[in-house]
C-alpha cells in the first residue's frame, strides 16, 4: 500500500470490472426476486438452475458440437423447461403449505440437483470453448475479455426483455396482479396456476441464462451454484424482496462494493463487503432499498 | 406364521453378522477419508483412485501379513464437520486401525483431535499447512511437503529465475495463507521485494479486483496458492487483464495437464511446483515405480490430469501397508510405532519420517521431492 493518490488506471479497471460483474449479478437477482415476489417461494435451488444452464451449455457446445450462439438459447430453453417441471411436480402440491415447508422442499431440490450434476458430469471442472478471440479488448490502459463484454451485452438485453414482459404484456399484467393480491387476481379471472408455472419457469430461465453465459467465462463445476445462490440472495435482500428494479440496482451495487472493497480495503473481506452493506442498509431501511409498502403486505 | 417370519429374520440377521465377522478376519481394513463431493471433489477422487490402484496391486502380490487389504472409503464432502464424522465412523464402526486422509489442510486439522481421542494413526497425503505437524499430535504421519519445505526447495530458483519483486494470491484457508507466509518470508531472506499479498474465498470464481491490484503493483512474479479450478480461472483472467507477471503456483494441486486443457494459451509461460512429474518419469527418484503407476492409471482410463494428485493415494497406501507389515499386526498403536521406522520406495521418492513439533509429542514428517515445471506452447517442460 502506497500512500499516494490512487492509481487512476487501477480505479478505471475496477470500475469496468464492477460494471461487467454487476450485469450478471442483476440477472441472477431478478430471477430470484420474481419468484419470491409472486409465489412467496424462497428458492434455494436458484443456484442449481444457474449450474444447470452452464452444464447444458457444456453439453451442447463441447459434447454435441453445436454452434455457440445456437447453444445459448437452447440451454436457456432447457432451464425454462426444468423450472416449469419443478413447479408442476414440487411446488404446485405445496400451494397452501407454509413458507418453511416450501423452503425445506427447495433445499432438498438444491441438494438433489447438485448431486445429480456430480453423478452425471463428475467433479472434474469442465471448460467451454467460445468463438471469441483469446486476446483481450484493450481500451487505453484497461482491458477486458471479449467473452465478458458479450456476457454483459446479453445480460442487459435479457434484463430489458424481462422488464418488457412484466410491464408491457398481458402475462406481465397478470403477474403483477397476482403479486399485489392473489385472491383478487383469481377472482378477476387470472389463472393463478398458469401464472405460477410461468413465473417459476421465467425465473429459472434467467438463472440458467446467467449460468449459460458465465459457464464459458469461468469453469463448470457441480458446486458453482452455491456461490451464485448466495449472491442472488444478498442482491434480493439489498434491493428489497420482490422488487425487480431493486434487484437490478442491487446487483450493480453489490458488484461495486465487492470490487472496490477488494481493491482498496482488503481482498480477504471481498465477500464480506456486500454483507456489511446489507447490514447497514437494513438498519436504515428494513425492507431493502426499493421494496414498496403495498408490495410486501 | 408370525413366528416363522420372525425366525427367518433372525436367521438372516445372524448370517449377516457372521459374514461381517468372517470378512473382518479375512482382510485388513484401511480407512480413507477424502473429499469425493463438494469443492474438492475432483482432487479427492483422484487420490482415492490412486489409493485403489495401490490396493489392487498389493492384493495381487498377496496382501500383507497373509491377508488382503480392504479400503473403506468415506466421503468427507469437502467439509470439516463431515470430515470429523467420517473419521469417527471409520474408527468406531469400521474399526480401522489406520487411516489415509483428509486432502486439504483444513479437513486434516479438523480430523486430528479424533486421532488423539481414539489413538489411531492417520497418513496425511496432501495437506501442506505447517500446523499439522507442529501442533504436537503424535498420530499424524505426513508424506506431503509442508509449505515451508516447498519454499526451502524453491530458494535456489529465486536467483536463476531473476525474481526481484513478488506478489501473492492465495486461497483464504490454512493451505493458502500458510504458503503465502512461508514463501514471502523465504523471499524476504533472499532480498526480494514483496508487493501486494491478496487472498480469495476458496469458492470465488471472479478475481478481477485482486488482479487489477496485482497489475498495478508492477511485480515480476505472482505466486498463486490454490487448487486447480481456481488456478485455471486466475490464468484466464490474468490474461484478460494483461497481468504481465510470471505466474508460479505452489502446493502441487495444480494439475498442469488440466490447466493446458482448460485455460488454453493462457496457461503458457506459467510455472508450477509439483511433487510428481508424470511427463518425464525418468526425473523422479524411483522411475520404475512411477512408470508402473502411470501405466496402471492409463489402463483404468482415469483422467490424465489426475496423475499429479492420484500418486499421493498410491504412496499413502504403500506407506501404510509397510507400517502394518513392520507392526506385525493390524492394531493402531503397533502401526503408529512401526510407521516411524518404515522406508518406502514411493512415486515421489524415498519415504521416511523425521520428527517435527514439540518434544515428546512429535508428529512424523516425510521430506519429499519437489519439482518446478513450466507450461510452454501447450506442453509441460522441465524448469
XYZ file of C-alpha atoms in Angstrom:
680
model
C 0.000 0.000 0.000
C 1.491 3.307 -1.055
C 0.044 6.436 0.465
C -0.144 8.267 -2.874
C -3.198 9.301 -4.890
C -4.987 6.134 -6.031
C -3.657 4.803 -9.280
C -6.076 6.034 -11.974
C -5.650 3.040 -14.270
C -6.364 0.685 -11.409
C -9.520 2.603 -10.487
C -10.755 2.534 -14.089
C -10.112 -1.197 -14.284
C -12.020 -1.747 -11.043
C -14.986 0.273 -12.338
C -15.040 -1.617 -15.624
C -14.829 -4.972 -13.805
C -17.665 -3.973 -11.480
C -19.943 -2.942 -14.353
C -19.431 -6.250 -16.138
C -19.904 -8.275 -12.950
C -22.983 -6.218 -11.995
C -24.814 -7.195 -15.166
C -24.721 -10.889 -14.305
C -25.457 -10.287 -10.638
C -28.565 -8.371 -11.669
C -29.666 -11.231 -13.923
C -29.335 -13.689 -11.029
C -31.139 -11.389 -8.625
C -34.092 -10.639 -10.896
C -34.945 -14.306 -11.387
C -34.937 -14.942 -7.652
C -36.869 -11.822 -6.682
C -39.530 -12.543 -9.293
C -40.141 -15.996 -7.858
C -40.253 -14.741 -4.294
C -42.421 -11.733 -5.089
C -45.085 -13.583 -6.984
C -45.008 -17.051 -5.475
C -43.669 -16.378 -1.965
C -41.211 -19.222 -2.514
C -37.687 -18.940 -1.131
C -35.948 -20.672 -3.984
C -32.838 -22.348 -2.656
C -32.499 -24.207 -5.943
C -31.871 -20.965 -7.835
C -28.117 -21.530 -7.954
C -28.672 -25.065 -9.230
C -30.546 -23.711 -12.230
C -27.549 -21.480 -12.799
C -25.308 -24.561 -12.729
C -27.810 -26.435 -14.912
C -27.626 -23.677 -17.551
C -23.833 -23.924 -17.546
C -23.876 -27.727 -17.873
C -26.402 -27.582 -20.696
C -24.116 -25.128 -22.476
C -21.286 -27.618 -21.972
C -23.480 -30.423 -23.305
C -24.427 -28.569 -26.480
C -21.094 -26.941 -27.271
C -18.495 -29.454 -26.073
C -20.311 -32.816 -26.213
C -22.700 -32.385 -29.128
C -20.606 -29.821 -31.000
C -23.390 -27.268 -31.530
C -22.753 -23.677 -32.550
C -22.076 -21.422 -29.530
C -24.761 -18.864 -30.396
C -27.325 -21.583 -31.018
C -26.406 -23.451 -27.841
C -27.118 -20.408 -25.677
C -30.882 -20.147 -26.334
C -31.151 -23.953 -26.227
C -29.548 -24.061 -22.772
C -31.875 -21.315 -21.557
C -34.889 -23.121 -23.014
C -33.914 -26.293 -21.132
C -33.621 -24.201 -17.974
C -37.130 -22.858 -18.544
C -38.398 -26.411 -19.010
C -36.693 -27.664 -15.850
C -38.160 -24.721 -13.946
C -41.647 -25.435 -15.253
C -41.278 -29.115 -14.367
C -40.149 -28.274 -10.827
C -43.149 -26.008 -10.373
C -45.576 -28.634 -11.652
C -44.116 -31.554 -9.724
C -42.987 -29.952 -6.461
C -44.436 -26.528 -5.868
C -47.976 -26.958 -7.149
C -48.680 -29.505 -4.415
C -47.341 -27.096 -1.814
C -49.509 -24.133 -2.718
C -51.245 -23.944 0.658
C -48.217 -25.016 2.661
C -46.398 -22.535 4.849
C -43.214 -20.868 3.695
C -40.952 -23.070 5.848
C -42.231 -26.308 4.326
C -41.645 -24.966 0.833
C -38.209 -23.807 1.881
C -37.290 -27.296 3.066
C -38.504 -28.824 -0.169
C -36.397 -26.349 -2.140
C -33.345 -27.173 -0.012
C -33.988 -30.823 -0.906
C -34.195 -29.909 -4.582
C -30.927 -27.978 -4.283
C -29.057 -30.953 -2.784
C -30.607 -33.408 -5.231
C -29.813 -31.330 -8.308
C -26.245 -30.711 -7.210
C -25.595 -34.394 -6.586
C -27.193 -35.415 -9.867
C -24.858 -32.961 -11.587
C -21.863 -34.538 -9.932
C -23.050 -38.056 -10.755
C -23.607 -37.138 -14.379
C -20.567 -34.977 -15.027
C -18.117 -35.956 -12.220
C -16.415 -33.395 -10.004
C -13.748 -32.519 -12.569
C -14.175 -28.941 -13.763
C -15.293 -28.540 -17.379
C -14.447 -25.665 -19.634
C -16.444 -24.458 -22.619
C -14.789 -23.122 -25.763
C -16.002 -19.815 -27.136
C -15.810 -18.259 -30.589
C -14.261 -15.100 -29.105
C -10.632 -14.066 -29.681
C -8.395 -15.123 -26.796
C -6.568 -11.804 -26.660
C -8.474 -9.200 -24.652
C -10.076 -5.985 -25.833
C -7.723 -3.177 -24.823
C -9.114 0.294 -24.161
C -6.215 2.553 -23.312
C -4.847 1.343 -20.017
C -7.683 -1.029 -19.169
C -8.732 -4.264 -20.781
C -11.446 -6.896 -20.681
C -12.132 -10.145 -22.453
C -14.473 -10.205 -25.461
C -16.378 -13.000 -23.805
C -17.203 -10.840 -20.774
C -18.271 -7.975 -22.993
C -20.618 -10.354 -24.793
C -21.994 -11.580 -21.457
C -22.611 -8.009 -20.361
C -24.478 -7.065 -23.534
C -26.659 -10.181 -23.495
C -27.354 -9.760 -19.769
C -28.549 -6.195 -20.322
C -30.721 -7.356 -23.233
C -32.268 -10.095 -21.067
C -32.915 -7.656 -18.223
C -34.591 -5.293 -20.738
C -36.674 -8.149 -22.126
C -37.790 -9.160 -18.627
C -38.904 -5.590 -17.909
C -40.833 -5.585 -21.185
C -42.569 -8.865 -20.351
C -43.566 -7.677 -16.873
C -44.661 -4.176 -17.853
C -45.911 -4.459 -21.411
C -47.552 -7.850 -21.886
C -50.813 -9.343 -20.735
C -48.914 -12.093 -18.949
C -46.905 -9.430 -17.153
C -50.057 -7.636 -16.128
C -51.475 -10.867 -14.728
C -48.198 -11.478 -12.896
C -48.277 -8.028 -11.359
C -51.890 -8.530 -10.357
C -51.043 -11.848 -8.681
C -48.132 -10.129 -6.982
C -50.386 -7.478 -5.468
C -53.227 -9.720 -4.388
C -53.506 -13.345 -5.370
C -57.129 -13.864 -4.367
C -58.444 -10.757 -6.116
C -56.453 -11.605 -9.208
C -58.010 -15.074 -9.211
C -61.487 -13.549 -8.894
C -60.735 -11.321 -11.881
C -60.157 -14.427 -13.977
C -56.360 -14.722 -13.754
C -55.309 -18.377 -13.971
C -53.112 -18.499 -10.874
C -51.734 -21.961 -11.662
C -50.520 -20.834 -15.028
C -49.036 -17.614 -13.585
C -47.076 -19.591 -11.013
C -45.709 -22.019 -13.592
C -44.811 -19.149 -15.920
C -43.135 -17.192 -13.130
C -41.048 -20.091 -11.907
C -40.101 -21.006 -15.469
C -39.130 -17.413 -16.254
C -37.087 -17.014 -13.068
C -35.403 -20.358 -13.701
C -34.718 -19.384 -17.305
C -32.964 -16.222 -16.142
C -30.784 -18.209 -13.731
C -29.998 -20.746 -16.458
C -29.167 -17.869 -18.804
C -26.716 -16.450 -16.261
C -25.125 -19.906 -15.967
C -25.009 -20.459 -19.721
C -23.392 -17.044 -20.174
C -20.875 -17.384 -17.351
C -20.037 -21.086 -17.816
C -17.651 -20.280 -20.679
C -16.129 -17.349 -18.729
C -15.414 -19.467 -15.651
C -15.256 -23.256 -15.388
C -18.259 -25.507 -14.845
C -18.305 -27.476 -11.572
C -21.189 -29.073 -9.629
C -20.789 -26.657 -6.710
C -20.840 -23.495 -8.826
C -24.457 -22.838 -7.870
C -23.738 -22.336 -4.158
C -21.951 -19.040 -4.598
C -24.479 -17.899 -7.205
C -27.330 -18.578 -4.757
C -25.557 -16.699 -2.005
C -25.014 -13.644 -4.206
C -28.560 -13.746 -5.539
C -30.000 -13.800 -2.014
C -27.788 -10.888 -0.983
C -28.886 -8.871 -4.013
C -32.561 -9.549 -3.442
C -32.395 -8.586 0.226
C -30.393 -5.500 -0.649
C -32.829 -4.362 -3.306
C -35.981 -5.247 -1.389
C -37.828 -8.560 -1.612
C -39.871 -8.793 -4.787
C -38.604 -5.598 -6.365
C -37.242 -6.004 -9.877
C -35.639 -2.542 -10.131
C -34.247 -3.226 -6.651
C -32.631 -6.471 -7.830
C -31.189 -4.758 -10.894
C -29.655 -1.881 -8.995
C -28.772 -4.181 -6.069
C -26.746 -6.346 -8.472
C -24.660 -3.400 -9.560
C -24.254 -2.055 -6.011
C -23.001 -5.442 -4.789
C -20.544 -5.688 -7.677
C -19.155 -2.204 -6.992
C -18.883 -2.867 -3.261
C -17.002 -6.126 -3.826
C -14.711 -4.792 -6.481
C -13.768 -1.537 -4.744
C -13.710 -3.151 -1.304
C -11.316 -5.826 -2.503
C -9.263 -3.305 -4.456
C -8.822 -0.667 -1.776
C -9.642 -2.221 1.587
C -8.802 -5.931 1.683
C -9.388 -8.788 -0.716
C -9.847 -11.128 2.244
C -13.085 -9.333 3.004
C -14.268 -9.147 -0.595
C -17.387 -11.177 0.074
C -17.919 -9.587 3.467
C -18.201 -6.128 1.880
C -21.529 -6.878 0.291
C -22.936 -8.261 3.516
C -21.633 -5.328 5.516
C -23.537 -3.059 3.153
C -26.668 -5.171 3.576
C -26.495 -4.798 7.347
C -26.136 -1.033 7.049
C -28.994 -0.729 4.551
C -31.316 -2.963 6.552
C -30.634 -0.920 9.668
C -31.661 2.238 7.856
C -34.354 0.779 5.630
C -35.502 -2.635 6.900
C -37.447 -3.517 3.734
C -34.433 -3.094 1.474
C -33.748 -0.254 -0.914
C -36.672 -0.401 -3.283
C -39.470 -2.514 -1.846
C -42.668 -0.505 -1.850
C -45.064 -0.727 1.032
C -48.007 -2.204 -0.822
C -45.782 -4.858 -2.321
C -44.790 -6.521 0.885
C -48.078 -6.635 2.732
C -46.889 -67.598 10.528
C -45.716 -64.708 12.561
C -43.125 -66.735 14.390
C -41.749 -68.206 11.179
C -41.242 -64.762 9.702
C -39.525 -63.758 12.898
C -37.245 -66.769 12.848
C -36.313 -66.165 9.221
C -35.484 -62.567 10.039
C -33.350 -63.706 12.940
C -31.544 -66.207 10.747
C -30.861 -63.573 8.103
C -29.601 -61.160 10.722
C -27.400 -63.787 12.304
C -25.978 -64.790 8.954
C -25.169 -61.173 8.126
C -23.423 -60.729 11.437
C -21.408 -63.905 10.953
C -20.495 -62.841 7.437
C -19.349 -59.491 8.777
C -17.037 -61.060 11.347
C -15.752 -63.519 8.781
C -14.805 -60.784 6.356
C -13.257 -58.755 9.145
C -10.911 -61.622 9.835
C -10.036 -62.129 6.185
C -8.990 -58.594 5.427
C -7.133 -55.730 6.999
C -9.200 -52.581 6.754
C -7.690 -49.208 5.939
C -9.893 -46.140 6.341
C -9.799 -43.463 3.663
C -11.439 -40.061 4.127
C -11.339 -37.888 1.027
C -13.494 -35.109 -0.465
C -15.456 -37.016 -3.125
C -18.157 -34.355 -3.417
C -18.139 -30.613 -2.851
C -15.491 -28.091 -3.819
C -12.523 -30.524 -3.851
C -14.400 -33.460 -5.395
C -12.111 -33.781 -8.399
C -8.865 -33.898 -6.415
C -10.210 -36.153 -3.668
C -11.492 -38.590 -6.278
C -8.056 -38.740 -7.926
C -6.375 -39.545 -4.600
C -8.978 -42.237 -3.966
C -8.395 -43.695 -7.457
C -4.639 -43.781 -6.822
C -5.238 -45.487 -3.479
C -7.496 -48.101 -5.139
C -4.820 -48.913 -7.700
C -2.357 -49.467 -4.848
C -4.915 -51.702 -3.082
C -5.273 -53.866 -6.201
C -1.531 -54.168 -6.707
C -0.857 -55.026 -3.079
C -3.598 -57.664 -3.019
C -2.362 -59.116 -6.318
C 1.046 -59.513 -4.689
C -0.507 -61.414 -1.764
C -1.565 -58.620 0.561
C 0.069 -58.086 3.930
C 0.519 -60.453 6.922
C -1.161 -63.118 4.792
C -4.372 -61.117 4.480
C -5.824 -58.925 1.789
C -6.218 -55.225 2.453
C -9.582 -53.542 2.079
C -10.025 -49.791 1.680
C -13.088 -48.366 3.394
C -13.661 -45.065 1.609
C -15.742 -42.289 3.167
C -16.667 -39.008 1.503
C -15.896 -36.015 3.726
C -17.799 -33.711 1.335
C -15.012 -31.054 1.384
C -16.474 -30.033 4.730
C -14.513 -30.047 8.028
C -17.563 -31.091 10.100
C -18.222 -34.013 7.775
C -14.524 -34.895 7.868
C -14.772 -35.356 11.637
C -17.807 -37.629 11.328
C -16.171 -39.748 8.618
C -13.166 -40.269 10.895
C -15.411 -41.180 13.800
C -17.393 -43.598 11.644
C -14.270 -45.245 10.231
C -12.717 -45.707 13.664
C -15.773 -46.628 15.737
C -17.997 -48.511 13.277
C -15.495 -49.922 10.799
C -12.773 -50.336 13.440
C -9.992 -49.399 11.029
C -6.553 -49.483 12.678
C -5.126 -46.751 10.420
C -6.416 -44.073 8.023
C -5.451 -42.077 4.956
C -6.713 -38.504 4.622
C -8.082 -35.899 4.516
C -6.788 -33.931 1.467
C -6.999 -30.241 2.395
C -5.236 -28.772 5.426
C -8.498 -27.532 6.892
C -10.057 -31.016 6.634
C -6.984 -32.701 8.120
C -6.788 -30.222 11.017
C -10.443 -30.909 11.767
C -9.862 -34.670 11.950
C -6.702 -34.524 14.096
C -8.314 -34.306 17.571
C -10.203 -37.546 16.791
C -6.906 -39.327 16.114
C -5.715 -38.416 19.593
C -9.030 -39.322 21.164
C -9.077 -42.835 19.673
C -5.293 -43.245 19.336
C -5.448 -44.157 15.652
C -2.689 -43.009 13.277
C -3.501 -41.188 10.029
C -1.296 -40.870 6.998
C -1.670 -37.350 5.578
C -1.168 -37.430 1.823
C -1.845 -33.888 0.530
C -2.163 -31.208 3.219
C 0.662 -28.691 3.428
C -0.114 -26.377 6.341
C 2.757 -26.299 8.839
C 0.345 -26.506 11.792
C -0.477 -30.149 11.038
C 2.918 -31.441 12.140
C 3.855 -28.726 14.636
C 0.834 -28.818 16.933
C 2.006 -31.879 18.873
C -0.214 -34.671 17.550
C 1.766 -37.949 17.557
C -0.790 -39.738 15.358
C -0.025 -37.656 12.265
C 2.278 -39.118 9.596
C 2.617 -36.742 6.679
C 4.159 -37.699 3.343
C 3.344 -34.428 1.527
C 5.709 -31.473 1.904
C 4.907 -28.569 4.196
C 4.729 -25.117 2.634
C 7.958 -24.349 4.447
C 9.706 -27.303 2.751
C 8.359 -26.212 -0.607
C 9.630 -22.688 -0.035
C 13.022 -24.025 1.001
C 13.226 -26.223 -2.101
C 12.395 -23.173 -4.185
C 15.166 -20.980 -2.705
C 17.898 -21.726 -5.285
C 15.446 -20.853 -8.077
C 14.932 -17.272 -6.865
C 18.254 -16.169 -8.381
C 18.083 -18.288 -11.519
C 14.582 -17.035 -12.337
C 15.661 -13.460 -11.589
C 12.831 -12.679 -9.167
C 13.120 -9.096 -7.876
C 9.607 -8.279 -6.665
C 6.777 -10.720 -5.980
C 3.024 -10.563 -5.335
C 0.860 -13.248 -3.735
C -2.637 -14.501 -4.392
C -3.794 -17.297 -2.098
C -6.985 -19.075 -1.177
C -8.254 -17.881 2.204
C -7.650 -21.022 4.312
C -4.888 -22.868 6.186
C -3.331 -24.057 2.916
C -3.219 -20.732 1.054
C -2.345 -18.436 3.940
C 0.356 -20.819 5.177
C 2.007 -20.974 1.763
C 1.917 -17.184 1.272
C 3.540 -16.724 4.678
C 6.335 -19.266 4.114
C 7.143 -18.134 0.579
C 7.121 -14.431 1.401
C 9.442 -14.987 4.383
C 11.795 -17.033 2.222
C 11.804 -14.337 -0.495
C 12.484 -11.588 2.026
C 15.529 -13.533 3.210
C 16.653 -13.621 -0.438
C 16.230 -9.820 -0.629
C 13.213 -9.977 -2.909
C 10.769 -7.101 -2.531
C 7.216 -8.125 -1.603
C 4.457 -6.263 -3.427
C 0.828 -6.934 -2.567
C -0.496 -10.004 -0.735
C -4.011 -10.842 -1.859
C -6.403 -13.567 -0.766
C -9.572 -15.016 -2.277
C -12.501 -17.006 -0.982
C -11.972 -20.742 -1.649
C -15.212 -20.769 -3.665
C -14.699 -17.497 -5.552
C -14.643 -17.527 -9.342
C -14.002 -13.870 -10.086
C -10.619 -12.412 -9.189
C -10.822 -9.221 -11.233
C -10.397 -6.926 -8.223
C -7.359 -8.792 -6.900
C -5.775 -8.965 -10.346
C -6.289 -5.243 -11.011
C -4.412 -4.554 -7.793
C -1.676 -7.037 -8.685
C -1.284 -5.483 -12.120
C -0.847 -2.061 -10.514
C 1.851 -3.335 -8.141
C 4.257 -3.919 -11.029
C 5.918 -7.095 -9.707
C 7.740 -9.528 -11.979
C 6.350 -12.692 -10.337
C 2.992 -13.702 -8.896
C 2.836 -16.669 -6.514
C -0.546 -18.385 -6.544
C -1.613 -20.982 -3.987
C -4.915 -22.779 -4.502
C -6.385 -25.824 -6.251
C -6.538 -26.338 -9.999
C -10.064 -24.944 -10.590
C -9.172 -21.508 -9.267
C -5.750 -21.574 -10.929
C -7.479 -22.133 -14.297
C -9.614 -19.049 -13.762
C -6.714 -16.944 -12.486
C -4.623 -17.749 -15.569
C -7.520 -16.830 -17.876
C -8.448 -13.660 -16.021
C -4.823 -12.540 -15.648
C -4.540 -12.736 -19.408
C -7.746 -10.714 -19.874
C -6.439 -8.022 -17.569
C -2.985 -8.074 -19.158
C -1.149 -9.021 -15.998
C 2.390 -9.497 -17.225
C 3.974 -11.002 -14.093
C 5.195 -14.590 -14.379
C 2.770 -16.851 -12.517
C 4.158 -19.602 -10.270
C 1.735 -21.911 -8.462
C 2.612 -23.789 -5.280
C 1.058 -26.671 -3.368
C 1.110 -29.384 -6.025
C -2.651 -29.457 -6.570
C -2.197 -27.571 -9.807
C -2.527 -30.340 -12.430
C -0.665 -28.766 -15.383
C -2.437 -31.130 -17.823
C -5.828 -29.873 -16.741
C -4.590 -26.267 -16.987
C -3.445 -26.821 -20.567
C -6.808 -28.355 -21.438
C -8.925 -25.718 -19.762
C -7.002 -22.453 -19.700
C -5.639 -22.937 -23.229
C -2.955 -20.464 -24.256
C -3.484 -18.500 -21.028
C -1.534 -21.341 -19.351
C 1.580 -20.777 -21.446
C 4.502 -19.292 -19.557
C 3.187 -20.283 -16.127
C 5.312 -22.406 -13.773
C 4.119 -24.960 -11.257
C 5.593 -26.665 -8.219
C 4.627 -30.342 -8.422
C 5.541 -33.436 -6.419
C 5.347 -35.898 -9.278
C 6.317 -35.431 -12.915
C 4.372 -37.995 -14.989
C 5.539 -36.219 -18.188
C 9.117 -37.318 -17.552
C 9.128 -40.222 -15.071
C 12.905 -40.511 -15.535
C 13.269 -37.322 -13.465
C 11.949 -38.899 -10.263
C 13.923 -40.966 -7.772
C 12.172 -44.279 -8.494
C 11.358 -44.110 -12.215
C 10.223 -47.760 -12.452
C 7.511 -47.307 -9.838
C 6.449 -44.050 -11.490
C 6.168 -45.764 -14.884
C 4.169 -48.659 -13.412
C 1.776 -46.208 -11.787
C 1.297 -44.137 -14.949
C 0.646 -47.320 -16.959
C -1.933 -48.627 -14.454
C -3.605 -45.207 -14.260
C -3.938 -45.043 -18.035
C -5.139 -48.643 -18.156
C -8.046 -47.639 -15.885
C -8.723 -44.699 -18.195
C -8.592 -42.247 -15.302
C -8.301 -38.548 -16.179
C -4.725 -37.757 -17.287
C -4.861 -34.501 -15.319
C -5.317 -36.517 -12.127
C -1.886 -38.200 -12.119
C -0.204 -35.429 -10.115
C -2.892 -35.884 -7.454
C -3.512 -39.648 -7.727
C 0.078 -40.643 -6.934
C -0.494 -39.413 -3.356
C -3.075 -42.163 -2.833
C -0.635 -44.806 -4.066
C 2.273 -43.554 -1.941
C -0.034 -43.247 1.066
C -1.400 -46.790 0.887
C 2.026 -48.335 0.237
C 3.425 -46.499 3.260
C 0.527 -47.626 5.456
C 0.904 -51.247 4.337
C 4.641 -51.106 5.049
C 3.730 -49.870 8.534
C 1.303 -52.771 9.059
C 3.933 -55.240 7.881
C 6.521 -53.810 10.283
C 3.996 -53.815 13.128
C 3.254 -57.495 12.548
C -0.400 -56.926 13.468
C -3.238 -54.672 12.379
C -3.546 -52.702 15.612
C -3.495 -48.901 15.835
C -0.772 -48.481 18.441
C 1.541 -51.067 16.905
C 1.129 -49.437 13.487
C 1.758 -45.990 14.940
C 5.047 -47.187 16.447
C 6.090 -49.118 13.356
C 5.420 -46.294 10.891
C 8.311 -44.337 12.422
C 10.757 -46.862 11.066
C 9.402 -47.559 7.583
C 11.403 -46.918 4.439
C 9.233 -46.996 1.316
C 10.144 -46.570 -2.310
C 7.376 -44.261 -3.492
C 6.465 -42.395 -6.634
C 7.530 -39.082 -5.146
C 10.791 -40.561 -3.874
C 12.003 -42.479 -0.837
C 9.571 -42.084 2.032
C 10.787 -41.979 5.652
C 9.744 -39.912 8.640
C 11.547 -37.300 10.703
C 10.283 -35.725 13.919
C 8.508 -32.365 13.949
C 6.743 -30.392 16.646
C 7.091 -30.150 20.443
C 9.432 -32.678 22.116
C 7.698 -35.791 23.436
C 4.635 -35.275 21.238
C 6.235 -35.169 17.815
C 4.387 -35.681 14.574
C 6.014 -37.527 11.701
C 7.021 -35.689 8.554
C 8.490 -37.056 5.333
C 10.966 -34.997 3.305
C 9.535 -35.249 -0.207
C 10.924 -34.204 -3.551
C 9.649 -31.005 -5.157
C 9.892 -30.193 -8.864
C 9.264 -26.995 -10.820
C 7.734 -27.453 -14.271
C 6.698 -24.905 -16.857
C 3.943 -24.855 -19.453
C 5.314 -23.838 -22.811
C 3.292 -23.879 -26.064
C 0.748 -26.240 -24.550
C 3.360 -28.709 -23.236
C 4.830 -29.370 -19.820
C 8.616 -28.902 -19.763
C 11.255 -29.163 -17.036
C 12.455 -25.975 -15.485
